[in-house]
């Protein structure tokens, strides 16, 4: 039996929906049909409710509902959008049907930017700091705690760092939710300044500042470093360095996700969020670039990284799989062994391929004038390497760019004067289809400074792919060559073979 239904009620971290009070509890249902997979309905049985508060912001009422944590419910749910004059109606339903009082909860509207912090359970609360006048001259102000200004659920914190070299600030970062309606704002980071101890020497780094102490407490409470399950394979941070995001991170592969652990940032990335993996040889014949393309970018402050570039070596190495032989045989067949040996780059690629169940794409038939799989060039002011693969371009490393051939409208060779010109370099302009360009991607990429000797190889390759070339030049007949870098048996085939199933992705 329905005791009352409210439409257009928002649930924190989700969209808007309907809020229904029933005899057995509360049921919230999202108005977005596409949210059917990710928590489109929340049911809170009445025996799982512990307390509730009511607050009015502007013209709408907000309800905070604390739970016992049973039924896999969050310890606090927040709903907004109630008519401000519906307080008594809701209070009566909560009291008569659920046995809890919907008490009024005052929030500070002072507008100040400083306050008193307090951690209780998994909640970080900031309250208005009221300074009472001293009773006698010369005495310090009396500090009194006022109404709440802000409260944050630490269970939702994805990062807590000291930005830059500032030891007196902390930055909390939050993951972006897929369940929020499009074009709606989300809180993704917030920064706090914690005044240093006046009696402490700022140059003494052996003594932690109040900000560093608070950061440690938040890290412990939020369980940012806590993982579930056992590490299957681990790669030490000294074995390779990330070019994007720059720094050294150890890598831990779990059953359903992997972790990157650095000195300042830790990341947990689900295998489902990986769109593609690439293993690309660098021209020095010493290093390899392992590229992880993500559907959801990771963040460092305001910077987003959708492509992770790990520079690894070809040096012989070995890795231990932390599973017993029976489990390895059952879960991964003959693809993994208890101890695996080979070049470090191959070990990284193969463990990701097997554990994440993602294909690793490698260069195919393209070769430049020096029989290499890439051409040196620059994107804007940044020098890098452009890899023409069988179904896409990959540019590394700053910024990494991935361009699918089926997204290209046309290409144009610029500043190339054929055999009679004196120019030693030329540019390759890649124009995307209007449907492929987004708010975060350009519609045209210009790869500049390509050596003139690489023109023939690029032209032949792009012509063979059926890509429209605006300014056709006379070229020699196309010559078929063997793949430059071919490890089909290790990685499951070159790029053209692996991409066959993904040709419709667009």
Short mmCIF file of C-alpha atoms in Angstrom, two decimals:
data_model
loop_
_atom_site.label_atom_id
_atom_site.label_comp_id
_atom_site.label_asym_id
_atom_site.label_seq_id
_atom_site.Cartn_x
_atom_site.Cartn_y
_atom_site.Cartn_z
CA UNK A 1 0.00 0.00 0.00
CA UNK A 2 1.35 3.40 -0.99
CA UNK A 3 1.39 6.01 1.75
CA UNK A 4 2.59 8.81 -0.51
CA UNK A 5 4.48 9.35 -3.77
CA UNK A 6 6.69 12.31 -4.70
CA UNK A 7 7.88 12.86 -8.27
CA UNK A 8 11.13 14.50 -9.45
CA UNK A 9 13.06 13.55 -6.32
CA UNK A 10 16.83 13.38 -6.74
CA UNK A 11 19.01 10.73 -5.11
CA UNK A 12 22.59 11.76 -4.39
CA UNK A 13 24.93 10.19 -6.94
CA UNK A 14 22.06 9.27 -9.26
CA UNK A 15 19.37 11.00 -11.29
CA UNK A 16 15.86 12.16 -10.42
CA UNK A 17 13.00 9.76 -9.93
CA UNK A 18 9.97 8.92 -7.84
CA UNK A 19 10.07 8.59 -4.04
CA UNK A 20 7.37 6.23 -2.78
CA UNK A 21 6.57 5.59 0.89
CA UNK A 22 5.07 2.12 1.27
CA UNK A 23 4.06 0.05 4.26
CA UNK A 24 7.24 -2.03 4.18
CA UNK A 25 9.64 0.82 3.52
CA UNK A 26 10.74 3.39 0.95
CA UNK A 27 11.26 2.78 -2.76
CA UNK A 28 13.04 5.22 -5.08
CA UNK A 29 12.87 4.56 -8.84
CA UNK A 30 14.97 6.41 -11.41
CA UNK A 31 13.25 8.26 -14.22
CA UNK A 32 16.07 7.27 -16.61
CA UNK A 33 15.38 4.03 -18.45
CA UNK A 34 19.05 3.61 -19.35
CA UNK A 35 19.87 3.30 -15.68
CA UNK A 36 18.27 -0.14 -15.57
CA UNK A 37 21.65 -1.75 -15.07
CA UNK A 38 23.17 0.58 -12.48
CA UNK A 39 20.93 1.00 -9.46
CA UNK A 40 17.74 2.31 -11.10
CA UNK A 41 15.79 1.29 -8.00
CA UNK A 42 16.62 1.68 -4.32
CA UNK A 43 14.51 -0.14 -1.74
CA UNK A 44 14.99 0.71 1.94
CA UNK A 45 13.09 -1.65 4.27
CA UNK A 46 11.73 0.03 7.38
CA UNK A 47 13.79 -2.18 9.69
CA UNK A 48 16.94 -0.89 7.95
CA UNK A 49 16.19 2.76 8.78
CA UNK A 50 17.89 4.18 11.86
CA UNK A 51 17.31 7.97 11.71
CA UNK A 52 16.34 10.79 9.36
CA UNK A 53 16.74 14.56 9.11
CA UNK A 54 14.95 17.30 7.18
CA UNK A 55 16.60 20.44 5.82
CA UNK A 56 15.22 23.17 3.56
CA UNK A 57 17.44 24.69 0.89
CA UNK A 58 15.80 27.52 -0.99
CA UNK A 59 12.37 26.30 -2.08
CA UNK A 60 12.94 22.55 -1.72
CA UNK A 61 13.28 20.13 1.17
CA UNK A 62 16.05 17.57 1.57
CA UNK A 63 15.90 14.28 3.46
CA UNK A 64 18.92 12.50 4.92
CA UNK A 65 18.18 8.91 5.73
CA UNK A 66 20.64 6.89 7.83
CA UNK A 67 20.52 3.10 7.57
CA UNK A 68 21.86 0.20 9.57
CA UNK A 69 23.99 -0.87 6.61
CA UNK A 70 22.08 -4.11 6.07
CA UNK A 71 20.79 -5.26 2.68
CA UNK A 72 23.97 -3.79 1.14
CA UNK A 73 22.55 -0.30 1.62
CA UNK A 74 24.72 2.77 1.87
CA UNK A 75 25.02 4.05 5.44
CA UNK A 76 23.37 7.35 4.42
CA UNK A 77 21.08 8.20 1.50
CA UNK A 78 20.22 11.77 0.53
CA UNK A 79 17.08 12.81 -1.33
CA UNK A 80 16.19 16.30 -2.55
CA UNK A 81 13.36 18.07 -4.35
CA UNK A 82 10.51 17.77 -1.84
CA UNK A 83 8.08 20.69 -1.53
CA UNK A 84 9.12 22.71 1.54
CA UNK A 85 5.61 22.57 3.04
CA UNK A 86 5.47 18.73 2.95
CA UNK A 87 7.51 18.35 6.12
CA UNK A 88 4.61 17.47 8.42
CA UNK A 89 3.25 14.92 5.93
CA UNK A 90 6.59 13.17 5.63
CA UNK A 91 7.23 13.35 9.36
CA UNK A 92 3.90 11.67 10.08
CA UNK A 93 4.62 8.82 7.63
CA UNK A 94 8.13 8.27 9.04
CA UNK A 95 6.88 8.26 12.63
CA UNK A 96 3.72 6.18 12.21
CA UNK A 97 4.97 3.66 9.62
CA UNK A 98 8.72 3.42 10.22
CA UNK A 99 9.06 4.31 13.90
CA UNK A 100 11.65 7.08 13.38
CA UNK A 101 11.41 10.84 13.83
CA UNK A 102 12.14 13.11 10.88
CA UNK A 103 13.90 15.84 12.83
CA UNK A 104 14.74 19.28 11.49
CA UNK A 105 18.43 19.83 10.83
CA UNK A 106 19.81 23.35 10.49
CA UNK A 107 22.56 24.16 8.01
CA UNK A 108 24.83 27.18 8.24
CA UNK A 109 24.16 29.96 5.75
CA UNK A 110 26.87 32.28 7.02
CA UNK A 111 28.79 32.17 3.75
CA UNK A 112 32.18 31.84 5.45
CA UNK A 113 34.91 29.70 3.93
CA UNK A 114 36.52 28.46 7.14
CA UNK A 115 35.24 26.14 9.83
CA UNK A 116 35.90 23.29 12.21
CA UNK A 117 36.42 19.80 10.82
CA UNK A 118 35.34 16.59 12.48
CA UNK A 119 35.43 12.98 11.36
CA UNK A 120 32.72 10.63 12.55
CA UNK A 121 32.67 7.16 11.08
CA UNK A 122 33.01 7.59 7.32
CA UNK A 123 31.77 11.18 7.31
CA UNK A 124 33.88 14.33 7.26
CA UNK A 125 31.88 17.30 8.58
CA UNK A 126 32.74 21.00 8.50
CA UNK A 127 30.92 23.26 10.91
CA UNK A 128 30.66 27.00 11.21
CA UNK A 129 33.44 28.33 13.46
CA UNK A 130 32.05 31.00 15.79
CA UNK A 131 34.57 33.18 17.62
CA UNK A 132 33.19 34.53 20.89
CA UNK A 133 34.61 37.79 22.17
CA UNK A 134 37.06 37.36 25.04
CA UNK A 135 35.69 38.33 28.44
CA UNK A 136 38.86 40.19 29.39
CA UNK A 137 41.36 42.11 27.33
CA UNK A 138 44.35 40.02 26.30
CA UNK A 139 42.55 36.69 26.38
CA UNK A 140 42.13 34.55 23.24
CA UNK A 141 38.81 34.27 21.42
CA UNK A 142 36.53 31.49 22.53
CA UNK A 143 35.85 29.06 19.68
CA UNK A 144 32.33 27.67 19.48
CA UNK A 145 30.99 25.08 17.05
CA UNK A 146 28.10 26.28 14.92
CA UNK A 147 25.78 24.64 12.39
CA UNK A 148 27.03 22.29 9.69
CA UNK A 149 28.41 23.92 6.56
CA UNK A 150 29.38 20.84 4.57
CA UNK A 151 29.59 17.08 5.00
CA UNK A 152 31.35 14.59 2.74
CA UNK A 153 30.99 10.83 2.58
CA UNK A 154 34.54 9.48 2.72
CA UNK A 155 33.39 6.18 1.23
CA UNK A 156 32.99 8.08 -2.05
CA UNK A 157 36.51 9.57 -2.04
CA UNK A 158 38.73 8.15 -4.77
CA UNK A 159 41.87 10.22 -4.01
CA UNK A 160 43.21 12.33 -1.15
CA UNK A 161 46.49 14.06 -2.01
CA UNK A 162 48.68 17.01 -1.08
CA UNK A 163 48.63 19.02 -4.34
CA UNK A 164 52.06 19.98 -5.62
CA UNK A 165 54.56 20.59 -2.85
CA UNK A 166 52.05 22.31 -0.62
CA UNK A 167 52.10 20.65 2.80
CA UNK A 168 49.21 22.74 4.12
CA UNK A 169 46.49 21.75 1.63
CA UNK A 170 44.65 18.56 0.84
CA UNK A 171 42.60 17.75 -2.23
CA UNK A 172 39.74 15.24 -2.19
CA UNK A 173 38.72 13.74 -5.52
CA UNK A 174 35.53 11.88 -6.34
CA UNK A 175 34.75 9.52 -9.25
CA UNK A 176 32.42 10.72 -11.97
CA UNK A 177 29.11 8.88 -11.85
CA UNK A 178 27.52 7.40 -14.97
CA UNK A 179 24.14 7.48 -13.26
CA UNK A 180 23.86 11.28 -13.19
CA UNK A 181 21.81 12.88 -15.95
CA UNK A 182 23.71 14.33 -18.90
CA UNK A 183 24.74 18.00 -18.64
CA UNK A 184 24.31 17.98 -14.86
CA UNK A 185 27.17 19.23 -12.71
CA UNK A 186 29.06 16.81 -10.47
CA UNK A 187 31.46 17.47 -7.63
CA UNK A 188 34.73 15.87 -8.74
CA UNK A 189 37.25 17.60 -6.43
CA UNK A 190 37.45 19.95 -3.48
CA UNK A 191 40.52 21.47 -1.84
CA UNK A 192 40.99 22.52 1.79
CA UNK A 193 43.63 24.66 3.46
CA UNK A 194 44.63 23.55 6.95
CA UNK A 195 46.62 26.22 8.85
CA UNK A 196 50.06 25.01 9.98
CA UNK A 197 51.10 24.77 13.60
CA UNK A 198 52.61 28.12 14.54
CA UNK A 199 55.18 26.45 16.79
CA UNK A 200 56.40 24.14 14.04
CA UNK A 201 59.35 24.90 11.78
CA UNK A 202 58.05 24.85 8.15
CA UNK A 203 61.43 23.61 6.92
CA UNK A 204 61.36 20.58 9.21
CA UNK A 205 59.89 17.80 7.06
CA UNK A 206 60.37 15.17 9.76
CA UNK A 207 57.34 16.55 11.60
CA UNK A 208 54.03 16.13 9.80
CA UNK A 209 51.82 19.17 9.28
CA UNK A 210 48.14 19.17 10.33
CA UNK A 211 47.23 18.76 6.64
CA UNK A 212 49.42 15.66 6.31
CA UNK A 213 47.93 14.18 9.48
CA UNK A 214 44.40 14.80 8.21
CA UNK A 215 45.30 13.27 4.86
CA UNK A 216 46.57 10.10 6.55
CA UNK A 217 43.40 9.86 8.62
CA UNK A 218 41.19 10.30 5.56
CA UNK A 219 43.21 7.72 3.59
CA UNK A 220 42.75 5.24 6.43
CA UNK A 221 39.05 5.96 6.92
CA UNK A 222 38.16 6.09 3.23
CA UNK A 223 40.05 2.83 2.58
CA UNK A 224 41.47 4.27 -0.63
CA UNK A 225 44.34 1.82 -0.54
CA UNK A 226 42.18 -1.12 0.52
CA UNK A 227 41.63 -3.79 -2.11
CA UNK A 228 39.50 -6.86 -2.23
CA UNK A 229 40.85 -10.16 -3.47
CA UNK A 230 44.42 -11.27 -3.97
CA UNK A 231 47.05 -9.82 -6.27
CA UNK A 232 47.51 -12.20 -9.19
CA UNK A 233 50.53 -10.48 -10.76
CA UNK A 234 52.56 -7.50 -9.58
CA UNK A 235 55.07 -5.34 -11.47
CA UNK A 236 57.47 -3.19 -9.46
CA UNK A 237 57.56 0.54 -10.20
CA UNK A 238 61.28 0.38 -10.90
CA UNK A 239 60.73 -1.92 -13.90
CA UNK A 240 59.16 0.78 -16.06
CA UNK A 241 57.99 4.38 -15.99
CA UNK A 242 54.71 5.91 -17.12
CA UNK A 243 55.03 8.64 -19.71
CA UNK A 244 51.33 9.45 -19.31
CA UNK A 245 50.55 10.24 -16.52
CA UNK A 246 54.20 10.98 -15.83
CA UNK A 247 55.75 9.13 -12.91
CA UNK A 248 56.51 5.72 -11.52
CA UNK A 249 53.68 3.43 -10.47
CA UNK A 250 53.68 -0.18 -9.37
CA UNK A 251 51.02 -2.27 -11.11
CA UNK A 252 48.88 -4.89 -9.38
CA UNK A 253 46.59 -7.12 -11.43
CA UNK A 254 43.54 -8.53 -9.67
CA UNK A 255 40.73 -10.69 -10.96
CA UNK A 256 38.45 -7.87 -12.15
CA UNK A 257 40.61 -4.74 -12.01
CA UNK A 258 44.17 -3.49 -11.76
CA UNK A 259 45.77 -0.91 -9.50
CA UNK A 260 48.41 1.70 -10.14
CA UNK A 261 50.16 2.73 -6.94
CA UNK A 262 52.33 5.85 -6.91
CA UNK A 263 53.83 8.07 -4.27
CA UNK A 264 50.95 10.54 -4.49
CA UNK A 265 48.15 8.93 -6.52
CA UNK A 266 46.56 5.49 -6.42
CA UNK A 267 44.18 4.32 -9.14
CA UNK A 268 41.78 1.41 -9.31
CA UNK A 269 40.77 0.69 -12.92
CA UNK A 270 38.25 -1.97 -13.90
CA UNK A 271 39.08 -4.18 -16.85
CA UNK A 272 35.64 -3.37 -18.25
CA UNK A 273 36.78 0.26 -18.56
CA UNK A 274 39.68 -0.71 -20.86
CA UNK A 275 38.78 -0.22 -24.52
CA UNK A 276 42.06 -1.33 -26.17
CA UNK A 277 45.63 -2.34 -25.40
CA UNK A 278 48.64 -1.67 -27.64
CA UNK A 279 52.26 -2.82 -27.59
CA UNK A 280 54.34 -0.52 -29.76
CA UNK A 281 58.10 -0.78 -30.48
CA UNK A 282 60.08 2.45 -30.10
CA UNK A 283 62.72 3.41 -32.68
CA UNK A 284 65.61 2.97 -30.23
CA UNK A 285 65.10 -0.82 -30.35
CA UNK A 286 65.48 -0.84 -26.56
CA UNK A 287 62.08 0.24 -25.24
CA UNK A 288 58.47 -0.66 -25.91
CA UNK A 289 55.39 1.46 -25.24
CA UNK A 290 52.45 -0.33 -23.65
CA UNK A 291 49.34 1.80 -24.17
CA UNK A 292 46.14 1.31 -22.16
CA UNK A 293 43.16 3.09 -23.76
CA UNK A 294 40.33 3.76 -21.30
CA UNK A 295 36.64 4.45 -21.74
CA UNK A 296 36.65 6.51 -18.53
CA UNK A 297 39.69 8.77 -18.06
CA UNK A 298 41.55 8.93 -14.76
CA UNK A 299 42.14 12.32 -13.17
CA UNK A 300 44.99 14.21 -11.56
CA UNK A 301 43.58 17.51 -10.39
CA UNK A 302 42.02 19.15 -13.44
CA UNK A 303 43.95 16.96 -15.89
CA UNK A 304 42.32 13.89 -17.40
CA UNK A 305 44.16 10.94 -18.90
CA UNK A 306 42.26 8.63 -21.24
CA UNK A 307 45.38 6.86 -22.51
CA UNK A 308 48.02 5.46 -20.17
CA UNK A 309 51.48 5.03 -21.70
CA UNK A 310 53.95 2.74 -19.92
CA UNK A 311 57.50 2.67 -21.24
CA UNK A 312 59.04 -0.76 -20.70
CA UNK A 313 62.27 -2.44 -21.71
CA UNK A 314 62.96 -5.56 -23.74
CA UNK A 315 65.34 -6.88 -21.09
CA UNK A 316 64.81 -10.51 -20.00
CA UNK A 317 62.77 -10.80 -16.83
CA UNK A 318 60.44 -13.14 -14.99
CA UNK A 319 57.14 -12.75 -13.18
CA UNK A 320 55.45 -14.96 -10.59
CA UNK A 321 51.72 -15.64 -10.77
CA UNK A 322 50.36 -15.70 -7.22
CA UNK A 323 47.93 -18.57 -7.75
CA UNK A 324 48.28 -22.29 -7.25
CA UNK A 325 48.68 -24.44 -10.34
CA UNK A 326 45.15 -25.88 -10.16
CA UNK A 327 43.58 -22.41 -10.07
CA UNK A 328 45.78 -21.21 -12.94
CA UNK A 329 44.80 -24.24 -15.01
CA UNK A 330 41.10 -23.80 -14.24
CA UNK A 331 40.89 -20.03 -14.77
CA UNK A 332 43.45 -19.38 -17.50
CA UNK A 333 44.27 -22.76 -19.07
CA UNK A 334 47.75 -22.88 -20.59
CA UNK A 335 47.96 -19.10 -21.09
CA UNK A 336 49.61 -18.53 -17.71
CA UNK A 337 52.27 -20.47 -15.84
CA UNK A 338 53.33 -20.17 -12.17
CA UNK A 339 56.60 -18.55 -13.28
CA UNK A 340 56.77 -16.79 -16.65
CA UNK A 341 59.98 -15.67 -18.35
CA UNK A 342 60.64 -13.43 -21.32
CA UNK A 343 61.23 -9.79 -22.14
CA UNK A 344 59.60 -7.48 -19.63
CA UNK A 345 57.44 -5.79 -22.26
CA UNK A 346 56.10 -9.15 -23.44
CA UNK A 347 55.33 -10.21 -19.86
CA UNK A 348 53.33 -7.04 -19.20
CA UNK A 349 51.37 -7.38 -22.45
CA UNK A 350 50.64 -11.07 -22.04
CA UNK A 351 49.48 -10.88 -18.40
CA UNK A 352 47.14 -8.01 -19.26
CA UNK A 353 45.86 -9.88 -22.31
CA UNK A 354 45.10 -13.04 -20.33
CA UNK A 355 43.87 -11.65 -17.00
CA UNK A 356 41.95 -8.65 -18.39
CA UNK A 357 40.71 -10.73 -21.34
CA UNK A 358 41.56 -7.90 -23.75
CA UNK A 359 43.37 -8.18 -27.06
CA UNK A 360 46.76 -6.53 -27.43
CA UNK A 361 47.20 -4.80 -30.79
CA UNK A 362 50.62 -4.56 -32.43
CA UNK A 363 51.87 -2.93 -35.65
CA UNK A 364 51.15 -4.69 -38.91
CA UNK A 365 52.53 -4.02 -42.40
CA UNK A 366 53.55 -0.37 -42.23
CA UNK A 367 57.23 0.48 -42.23
CA UNK A 368 59.02 3.78 -42.64
CA UNK A 369 62.20 4.46 -44.62
CA UNK A 370 64.26 2.91 -41.82
CA UNK A 371 62.14 -0.26 -41.62
CA UNK A 372 60.45 0.91 -38.41
CA UNK A 373 56.77 0.77 -37.44
CA UNK A 374 56.36 4.50 -36.80
CA UNK A 375 57.29 7.95 -38.06
CA UNK A 376 58.70 10.77 -35.98
CA UNK A 377 56.57 13.91 -36.00
CA UNK A 378 55.03 16.56 -33.77
CA UNK A 379 51.45 17.22 -32.72
CA UNK A 380 51.11 20.92 -32.03
CA UNK A 381 54.35 21.73 -30.16
CA UNK A 382 54.97 18.23 -28.82
CA UNK A 383 57.27 15.77 -30.54
CA UNK A 384 56.25 12.14 -30.61
CA UNK A 385 55.75 8.99 -32.65
CA UNK A 386 52.90 8.24 -35.04
CA UNK A 387 52.06 4.54 -35.52
CA UNK A 388 49.91 3.72 -38.58
CA UNK A 389 48.28 0.46 -37.50
CA UNK A 390 45.92 -1.64 -39.57
CA UNK A 391 42.72 0.04 -38.37
CA UNK A 392 43.87 3.23 -36.66
CA UNK A 393 46.56 5.81 -35.97
CA UNK A 394 48.16 5.89 -32.53
CA UNK A 395 50.25 8.90 -31.52
CA UNK A 396 52.39 8.87 -28.39
CA UNK A 397 53.00 10.34 -26.10
CA UNK A 398 52.00 13.95 -25.40
CA UNK A 399 49.12 13.94 -25.69
CA UNK A 400 48.34 10.34 -26.69
CA UNK A 401 45.86 10.27 -29.56
CA UNK A 402 43.95 7.35 -31.08
CA UNK A 403 42.22 7.87 -34.45
CA UNK A 404 40.20 5.07 -36.00
CA UNK A 405 40.37 4.94 -39.79
CA UNK A 406 36.58 4.72 -40.05
CA UNK A 407 36.41 8.12 -38.27
CA UNK A 408 38.58 9.83 -40.93
CA UNK A 409 36.98 12.00 -43.60
CA UNK A 410 40.24 12.57 -45.50
CA UNK A 411 43.97 13.16 -45.14
CA UNK A 412 46.17 15.75 -46.82
CA UNK A 413 49.92 15.86 -47.34
CA UNK A 414 51.05 19.43 -46.72
CA UNK A 415 54.37 21.15 -47.52
CA UNK A 416 55.45 18.28 -49.78
CA UNK A 417 56.88 19.32 -53.15
CA UNK A 418 57.57 15.89 -54.61
CA UNK A 419 60.99 15.03 -55.97
CA UNK A 420 61.78 18.63 -56.99
CA UNK A 421 61.22 20.35 -53.66
CA UNK A 422 63.87 21.47 -51.25
CA UNK A 423 61.74 20.92 -48.14
CA UNK A 424 63.12 18.18 -45.94
CA UNK A 425 59.89 17.65 -43.99
CA UNK A 426 56.18 17.52 -44.65
CA UNK A 427 52.96 17.53 -42.59
CA UNK A 428 50.09 15.06 -42.51
CA UNK A 429 46.69 16.64 -41.85
CA UNK A 430 43.96 14.23 -40.73
CA UNK A 431 40.36 15.50 -40.97
CA UNK A 432 37.71 13.63 -38.99
CA UNK A 433 34.10 13.13 -39.91
CA UNK A 434 31.74 15.54 -38.17
CA UNK A 435 30.17 12.63 -36.31
CA UNK A 436 33.55 11.61 -34.84
CA UNK A 437 34.53 15.01 -33.42
CA UNK A 438 33.37 15.72 -29.86
CA UNK A 439 33.73 18.49 -27.29
CA UNK A 440 36.97 16.92 -26.08
CA UNK A 441 38.47 15.92 -29.45
CA UNK A 442 39.56 18.02 -32.39
CA UNK A 443 38.10 17.67 -35.89
CA UNK A 444 41.55 18.06 -37.45
CA UNK A 445 44.95 16.76 -36.39
CA UNK A 446 48.15 18.00 -38.05
CA UNK A 447 51.19 15.80 -37.57
CA UNK A 448 54.07 18.03 -38.59
CA UNK A 449 57.78 17.62 -39.27
CA UNK A 450 57.64 14.14 -40.83
CA UNK A 451 60.85 13.29 -42.67
CA UNK A 452 60.53 13.51 -46.44
CA UNK A 453 61.86 9.96 -46.86
CA UNK A 454 58.73 8.62 -45.12
CA UNK A 455 56.31 10.08 -47.66
CA UNK A 456 56.29 7.09 -50.00
CA UNK A 457 55.61 4.58 -47.24
CA UNK A 458 52.80 6.66 -45.72
CA UNK A 459 51.20 7.33 -49.08
CA UNK A 460 51.22 3.67 -50.10
CA UNK A 461 49.89 2.58 -46.75
CA UNK A 462 47.00 5.09 -46.63
CA UNK A 463 46.10 4.35 -50.26
CA UNK A 464 45.89 0.64 -49.47
CA UNK A 465 43.44 1.41 -46.65
CA UNK A 466 41.09 3.27 -48.97
CA UNK A 467 41.48 6.54 -47.07
CA UNK A 468 40.67 9.63 -49.15
CA UNK A 469 43.80 11.67 -49.92
CA UNK A 470 43.07 15.27 -50.93
CA UNK A 471 46.25 16.09 -52.84
CA UNK A 472 47.34 13.05 -54.83
CA UNK A 473 50.99 12.86 -55.83
CA UNK A 474 52.66 10.57 -58.32
CA UNK A 475 54.21 7.68 -56.50
CA UNK A 476 55.97 4.47 -57.30
CA UNK A 477 53.98 1.27 -57.41
CA UNK A 478 53.06 -0.09 -54.03
CA UNK A 479 55.45 -2.71 -52.70
CA UNK A 480 54.18 -5.38 -50.39
CA UNK A 481 56.48 -5.97 -47.43
CA UNK A 482 56.52 -8.30 -44.48
CA UNK A 483 55.29 -7.02 -41.09
CA UNK A 484 57.90 -5.00 -39.27
CA UNK A 485 57.00 -6.32 -35.86
CA UNK A 486 55.12 -9.57 -35.74
CA UNK A 487 54.53 -11.65 -32.63
CA UNK A 488 51.27 -13.30 -33.61
CA UNK A 489 51.80 -16.34 -31.44
CA UNK A 490 52.27 -14.26 -28.30
CA UNK A 491 49.62 -11.60 -28.75
CA UNK A 492 47.00 -13.23 -30.89
CA UNK A 493 47.70 -11.67 -34.28
CA UNK A 494 48.55 -8.26 -35.71
CA UNK A 495 46.24 -5.30 -35.54
CA UNK A 496 44.26 -6.10 -38.69
CA UNK A 497 43.36 -9.57 -37.45
CA UNK A 498 42.39 -8.48 -33.94
CA UNK A 499 40.41 -5.46 -35.06
CA UNK A 500 38.14 -7.48 -37.29
CA UNK A 501 35.55 -7.92 -34.57
CA UNK A 502 35.65 -4.22 -33.67
CA UNK A 503 35.27 -2.71 -37.13
CA UNK A 504 31.73 -1.61 -36.35
CA UNK A 505 32.62 0.36 -33.21
CA UNK A 506 32.94 3.63 -35.03
#
